[in-house]
GROMACS .gro file of C-alpha atoms in nm:
model
  253
    1UNK     CA    1  -1.215  -6.692 -11.433
    2UNK     CA    2  -1.231  -6.938 -11.145
    3UNK     CA    3  -1.441  -7.252 -11.124
    4UNK     CA    4  -1.737  -7.242 -10.892
    5UNK     CA    5  -1.860  -7.557 -10.721
    6UNK     CA    6  -2.207  -7.567 -10.577
    7UNK     CA    7  -2.299  -7.813 -10.303
    8UNK     CA    8  -2.668  -7.883 -10.279
    9UNK     CA    9  -2.785  -8.004  -9.937
   10UNK     CA   10  -3.121  -8.166  -9.901
   11UNK     CA   11  -3.342  -8.172  -9.594
   12UNK     CA   12  -3.168  -8.338  -9.301
   13UNK     CA   13  -3.243  -8.710  -9.282
   14UNK     CA   14  -3.318  -8.758  -9.655
   15UNK     CA   15  -3.097  -8.969  -9.879
   16UNK     CA   16  -3.057  -9.048 -10.252
   17UNK     CA   17  -3.179  -9.362 -10.421
   18UNK     CA   18  -2.817  -9.460 -10.473
   19UNK     CA   19  -2.748  -9.432 -10.098
   20UNK     CA   20  -3.047  -9.651 -10.023
   21UNK     CA   21  -2.916  -9.921 -10.262
   22UNK     CA   22  -2.573  -9.908 -10.103
   23UNK     CA   23  -2.719  -9.945  -9.754
   24UNK     CA   24  -2.913 -10.253  -9.864
   25UNK     CA   25  -2.586 -10.399  -9.996
   26UNK     CA   26  -2.413 -10.317  -9.669
   27UNK     CA   27  -2.175 -10.069  -9.821
   28UNK     CA   28  -2.303  -9.778  -9.612
   29UNK     CA   29  -2.396  -9.756  -9.240
   30UNK     CA   30  -2.757  -9.729  -9.134
   31UNK     CA   31  -2.904  -9.386  -9.173
   32UNK     CA   32  -2.908  -9.202  -8.835
   33UNK     CA   33  -3.253  -9.110  -8.701
   34UNK     CA   34  -3.378  -8.763  -8.773
   35UNK     CA   35  -3.324  -8.527  -8.479
   36UNK     CA   36  -3.646  -8.417  -8.318
   37UNK     CA   37  -3.631  -8.155  -8.043
   38UNK     CA   38  -3.838  -8.229  -7.733
   39UNK     CA   39  -4.182  -8.075  -7.716
   40UNK     CA   40  -4.187  -7.733  -7.557
   41UNK     CA   41  -4.330  -7.730  -7.205
   42UNK     CA   42  -4.359  -7.391  -7.038
   43UNK     CA   43  -4.225  -7.365  -6.683
   44UNK     CA   44  -4.476  -7.346  -6.402
   45UNK     CA   45  -4.572  -6.993  -6.312
   46UNK     CA   46  -4.696  -6.980  -5.954
   47UNK     CA   47  -4.866  -6.648  -6.009
   48UNK     CA   48  -5.064  -6.775  -6.307
   49UNK     CA   49  -5.201  -7.083  -6.131
   50UNK     CA   50  -5.568  -7.074  -6.025
   51UNK     CA   51  -5.606  -6.967  -5.663
   52UNK     CA   52  -5.776  -7.271  -5.511
   53UNK     CA   53  -5.874  -7.356  -5.154
   54UNK     CA   54  -5.546  -7.529  -5.072
   55UNK     CA   55  -5.351  -7.224  -5.187
   56UNK     CA   56  -5.548  -7.011  -4.943
   57UNK     CA   57  -5.510  -7.252  -4.650
   58UNK     CA   58  -5.131  -7.257  -4.681
   59UNK     CA   59  -5.106  -6.884  -4.620
   60UNK     CA   60  -5.004  -6.741  -4.283
   61UNK     CA   61  -5.196  -6.464  -4.110
   62UNK     CA   62  -4.936  -6.207  -4.220
   63UNK     CA   63  -4.948  -6.326  -4.582
   64UNK     CA   64  -5.325  -6.306  -4.586
   65UNK     CA   65  -5.315  -5.949  -4.463
   66UNK     CA   66  -5.067  -5.861  -4.740
   67UNK     CA   67  -5.296  -6.018  -5.001
   68UNK     CA   68  -5.581  -5.786  -4.907
   69UNK     CA   69  -5.401  -5.499  -5.081
   70UNK     CA   70  -5.279  -5.698  -5.386
   71UNK     CA   71  -5.434  -5.538  -5.701
   72UNK     CA   72  -5.355  -5.846  -5.914
   73UNK     CA   73  -5.591  -6.075  -5.727
   74UNK     CA   74  -5.908  -6.034  -5.927
   75UNK     CA   75  -6.015  -6.399  -5.944
   76UNK     CA   76  -6.369  -6.412  -5.803
   77UNK     CA   77  -6.329  -6.772  -5.692
   78UNK     CA   78  -6.009  -6.690  -5.510
   79UNK     CA   79  -6.166  -6.394  -5.337
   80UNK     CA   80  -6.461  -6.605  -5.226
   81UNK     CA   81  -6.232  -6.869  -5.073
   82UNK     CA   82  -6.026  -6.595  -4.913
   83UNK     CA   83  -6.333  -6.439  -4.754
   84UNK     CA   84  -6.448  -6.777  -4.624
   85UNK     CA   85  -6.111  -6.845  -4.464
   86UNK     CA   86  -6.096  -6.504  -4.297
   87UNK     CA   87  -6.451  -6.541  -4.165
   88UNK     CA   88  -6.366  -6.882  -4.021
   89UNK     CA   89  -6.058  -6.737  -3.850
   90UNK     CA   90  -6.260  -6.451  -3.709
   91UNK     CA   91  -6.526  -6.688  -3.574
   92UNK     CA   92  -6.259  -6.905  -3.413
   93UNK     CA   93  -6.093  -6.602  -3.254
   94UNK     CA   94  -6.431  -6.490  -3.122
   95UNK     CA   95  -6.484  -6.830  -2.962
   96UNK     CA   96  -6.149  -6.816  -2.788
   97UNK     CA   97  -6.201  -6.460  -2.662
   98UNK     CA   98  -6.568  -6.509  -2.582
   99UNK     CA   99  -6.557  -6.332  -2.246
  100UNK     CA  100  -6.223  -6.270  -2.073
  101UNK     CA  101  -6.327  -6.039  -1.789
  102UNK     CA  102  -6.563  -6.013  -1.491
  103UNK     CA  103  -6.871  -5.847  -1.639
  104UNK     CA  104  -7.073  -5.615  -1.412
  105UNK     CA  105  -7.449  -5.673  -1.435
  106UNK     CA  106  -7.761  -5.538  -1.264
  107UNK     CA  107  -8.066  -5.718  -1.134
  108UNK     CA  108  -8.246  -5.646  -1.462
  109UNK     CA  109  -7.964  -5.816  -1.654
  110UNK     CA  110  -7.961  -6.133  -1.447
  111UNK     CA  111  -8.208  -6.343  -1.646
  112UNK     CA  112  -8.055  -6.254  -1.981
  113UNK     CA  113  -7.690  -6.281  -1.877
  114UNK     CA  114  -7.715  -6.579  -1.642
  115UNK     CA  115  -8.037  -6.780  -1.660
  116UNK     CA  116  -8.064  -6.755  -2.038
  117UNK     CA  117  -7.693  -6.807  -2.109
  118UNK     CA  118  -7.608  -7.072  -2.369
  119UNK     CA  119  -7.626  -7.428  -2.234
  120UNK     CA  120  -7.259  -7.489  -2.321
  121UNK     CA  121  -7.142  -7.195  -2.108
  122UNK     CA  122  -7.065  -7.208  -1.738
  123UNK     CA  123  -7.149  -6.885  -1.556
  124UNK     CA  124  -6.977  -6.782  -1.233
  125UNK     CA  125  -7.186  -6.520  -1.051
  126UNK     CA  126  -7.004  -6.312  -0.789
  127UNK     CA  127  -7.224  -6.147  -0.524
  128UNK     CA  128  -7.045  -5.862  -0.349
  129UNK     CA  129  -7.059  -5.516  -0.192
  130UNK     CA  130  -6.802  -5.240  -0.215
  131UNK     CA  131  -6.600  -5.175   0.100
  132UNK     CA  132  -6.592  -5.536   0.219
  133UNK     CA  133  -6.228  -5.651   0.219
  134UNK     CA  134  -6.308  -6.016   0.159
  135UNK     CA  135  -6.505  -5.923  -0.152
  136UNK     CA  136  -6.208  -5.730  -0.290
  137UNK     CA  137  -5.976  -6.024  -0.228
  138UNK     CA  138  -6.200  -6.275  -0.404
  139UNK     CA  139  -6.271  -6.036  -0.692
  140UNK     CA  140  -5.899  -6.014  -0.766
  141UNK     CA  141  -5.883  -6.394  -0.797
  142UNK     CA  142  -6.188  -6.405  -1.022
  143UNK     CA  143  -6.050  -6.135  -1.251
  144UNK     CA  144  -5.735  -6.340  -1.301
  145UNK     CA  145  -5.938  -6.655  -1.370
  146UNK     CA  146  -6.160  -6.469  -1.617
  147UNK     CA  147  -5.849  -6.378  -1.817
  148UNK     CA  148  -5.710  -6.732  -1.806
  149UNK     CA  149  -6.041  -6.899  -1.892
  150UNK     CA  150  -6.225  -6.679  -2.147
  151UNK     CA  151  -6.461  -6.965  -2.231
  152UNK     CA  152  -6.621  -6.932  -1.885
  153UNK     CA  153  -6.849  -6.638  -1.821
  154UNK     CA  154  -6.774  -6.440  -1.503
  155UNK     CA  155  -7.022  -6.176  -1.385
  156UNK     CA  156  -7.045  -5.966  -1.072
  157UNK     CA  157  -7.356  -5.815  -0.917
  158UNK     CA  158  -7.424  -5.624  -0.595
  159UNK     CA  159  -7.571  -5.878  -0.357
  160UNK     CA  160  -7.896  -5.695  -0.276
  161UNK     CA  161  -7.956  -5.628  -0.648
  162UNK     CA  162  -7.951  -6.002  -0.701
  163UNK     CA  163  -8.124  -6.117  -0.381
  164UNK     CA  164  -8.320  -5.852  -0.184
  165UNK     CA  165  -8.210  -5.819   0.181
  166UNK     CA  166  -7.920  -6.061   0.127
  167UNK     CA  167  -7.713  -6.035   0.450
  168UNK     CA  168  -7.366  -5.887   0.429
  169UNK     CA  169  -7.235  -6.159   0.662
  170UNK     CA  170  -7.273  -6.407   0.374
  171UNK     CA  171  -7.047  -6.208   0.146
  172UNK     CA  172  -6.866  -6.276  -0.068
  173UNK     CA  173  -7.082  -6.541  -0.236
  174UNK     CA  174  -7.035  -6.728  -0.561
  175UNK     CA  175  -7.316  -6.897  -0.754
  176UNK     CA  176  -7.226  -7.133  -1.040
  177UNK     CA  177  -7.484  -7.166  -1.317
  178UNK     CA  178  -7.511  -7.396  -1.615
  179UNK     CA  179  -7.806  -7.463  -1.844
  180UNK     CA  180  -8.032  -7.226  -1.641
  181UNK     CA  181  -7.969  -7.411  -1.312
  182UNK     CA  182  -7.758  -7.345  -1.002
  183UNK     CA  183  -7.487  -7.611  -0.989
  184UNK     CA  184  -7.288  -7.491  -0.685
  185UNK     CA  185  -7.293  -7.224  -0.414
  186UNK     CA  186  -6.994  -7.089  -0.218
  187UNK     CA  187  -7.070  -6.862   0.079
  188UNK     CA  188  -6.766  -6.693   0.235
  189UNK     CA  189  -6.394  -6.737   0.174
  190UNK     CA  190  -6.337  -7.058   0.372
  191UNK     CA  191  -6.414  -7.271   0.066
  192UNK     CA  192  -6.100  -7.146  -0.106
  193UNK     CA  193  -5.831  -7.227   0.149
  194UNK     CA  194  -5.661  -7.024   0.417
  195UNK     CA  195  -5.509  -6.766   0.183
  196UNK     CA  196  -5.777  -6.752  -0.091
  197UNK     CA  197  -5.541  -6.775  -0.389
  198UNK     CA  198  -5.642  -6.782  -0.753
  199UNK     CA  199  -5.546  -7.149  -0.773
  200UNK     CA  200  -5.748  -7.231  -0.462
  201UNK     CA  201  -6.056  -7.065  -0.611
  202UNK     CA  202  -6.004  -7.251  -0.940
  203UNK     CA  203  -5.979  -7.589  -0.769
  204UNK     CA  204  -6.288  -7.521  -0.557
  205UNK     CA  205  -6.494  -7.421  -0.863
  206UNK     CA  206  -6.401  -7.745  -1.040
  207UNK     CA  207  -6.464  -7.984  -0.751
  208UNK     CA  208  -6.781  -8.127  -0.904
  209UNK     CA  209  -6.793  -7.994  -1.263
  210UNK     CA  210  -6.556  -7.869  -1.538
  211UNK     CA  211  -6.654  -7.507  -1.477
  212UNK     CA  212  -6.339  -7.344  -1.613
  213UNK     CA  213  -6.295  -7.339  -1.991
  214UNK     CA  214  -5.985  -7.192  -2.156
  215UNK     CA  215  -6.168  -7.146  -2.488
  216UNK     CA  216  -5.939  -7.389  -2.670
  217UNK     CA  217  -6.108  -7.723  -2.600
  218UNK     CA  218  -6.461  -7.642  -2.716
  219UNK     CA  219  -6.601  -7.711  -2.370
  220UNK     CA  220  -6.540  -8.085  -2.396
  221UNK     CA  221  -6.278  -8.122  -2.123
  222UNK     CA  222  -6.351  -8.348  -1.829
  223UNK     CA  223  -6.342  -8.217  -1.472
  224UNK     CA  224  -6.020  -8.413  -1.413
  225UNK     CA  225  -5.853  -8.256  -1.716
  226UNK     CA  226  -5.950  -7.906  -1.604
  227UNK     CA  227  -5.822  -7.970  -1.251
  228UNK     CA  228  -5.496  -8.109  -1.389
  229UNK     CA  229  -5.456  -7.793  -1.595
  230UNK     CA  230  -5.516  -7.577  -1.287
  231UNK     CA  231  -5.257  -7.775  -1.091
  232UNK     CA  232  -5.006  -7.740  -1.372
  233UNK     CA  233  -5.057  -7.364  -1.379
  234UNK     CA  234  -5.011  -7.353  -1.003
  235UNK     CA  235  -4.681  -7.544  -1.027
  236UNK     CA  236  -4.558  -7.313  -1.304
  237UNK     CA  237  -4.653  -7.009  -1.096
  238UNK     CA  238  -4.467  -7.141  -0.788
  239UNK     CA  239  -4.156  -7.221  -0.994
  240UNK     CA  240  -4.161  -6.877  -1.159
  241UNK     CA  241  -4.205  -6.704  -0.825
  242UNK     CA  242  -3.918  -6.908  -0.679
  243UNK     CA  243  -3.688  -6.812  -0.968
  244UNK     CA  244  -3.780  -6.445  -0.934
  245UNK     CA  245  -3.711  -6.456  -0.560
  246UNK     CA  246  -3.369  -6.611  -0.627
  247UNK     CA  247  -3.289  -6.346  -0.888
  248UNK     CA  248  -3.383  -6.073  -0.640
  249UNK     CA  249  -3.161  -6.235  -0.377
  250UNK     CA  250  -2.863  -6.247  -0.612
  251UNK     CA  251  -2.919  -5.887  -0.716
  252UNK     CA  252  -2.915  -5.765  -0.358
  253UNK     CA  253  -2.581  -5.943  -0.280
   0.00000   0.00000   0.00000
């Protein structure tokens, strides 16, 4: 029958009294420190983090739209911040696209739409009659300006609906209103240059006041800044037209 040898192993880091005496005498090396594993720290889980305001603000428009249909987002605080952000974006978009077209009005609408317009809004009133060529020409320019400058309110009204017995020889006429007062009057096309271009109309409207508002500046632009913007648009339009003419010339060769 074989001999069996048992080796008893104590808890790691413990030693016998004999070992301790030998270490004091220098016969054994110092006891190594007991191994201690580092404390467990769970990895960050982005999905489990609270949805705070900064998390909302870092989202793009497309990401926000995707979140609307996410069934896992049931945090009331998150939803409240989300709603606030979307409302703010909607209000800002409404400001930018406040008008954007030449609005037809009647005589009954004039006070509400023009005289009682907000004090921070410039109103360009176009007096016209159908069948007058000059009126059609100027209306085309105003429609383009209304699209470019949605922060400015453009309205059109039949001349005799606005002013009884207003003579056709004075058409087309533009009245510029701000804060319930007439700021400028333009009778006929001669105010806008020989050809009556959109840029010519824009420059004439801004001769004394910053009438045109692109909806991006909050209505705080100076007249000089508005005019400079109009000039820049005119230069870009001329360059684009020149390039298109050259392309057409090459195509025909």
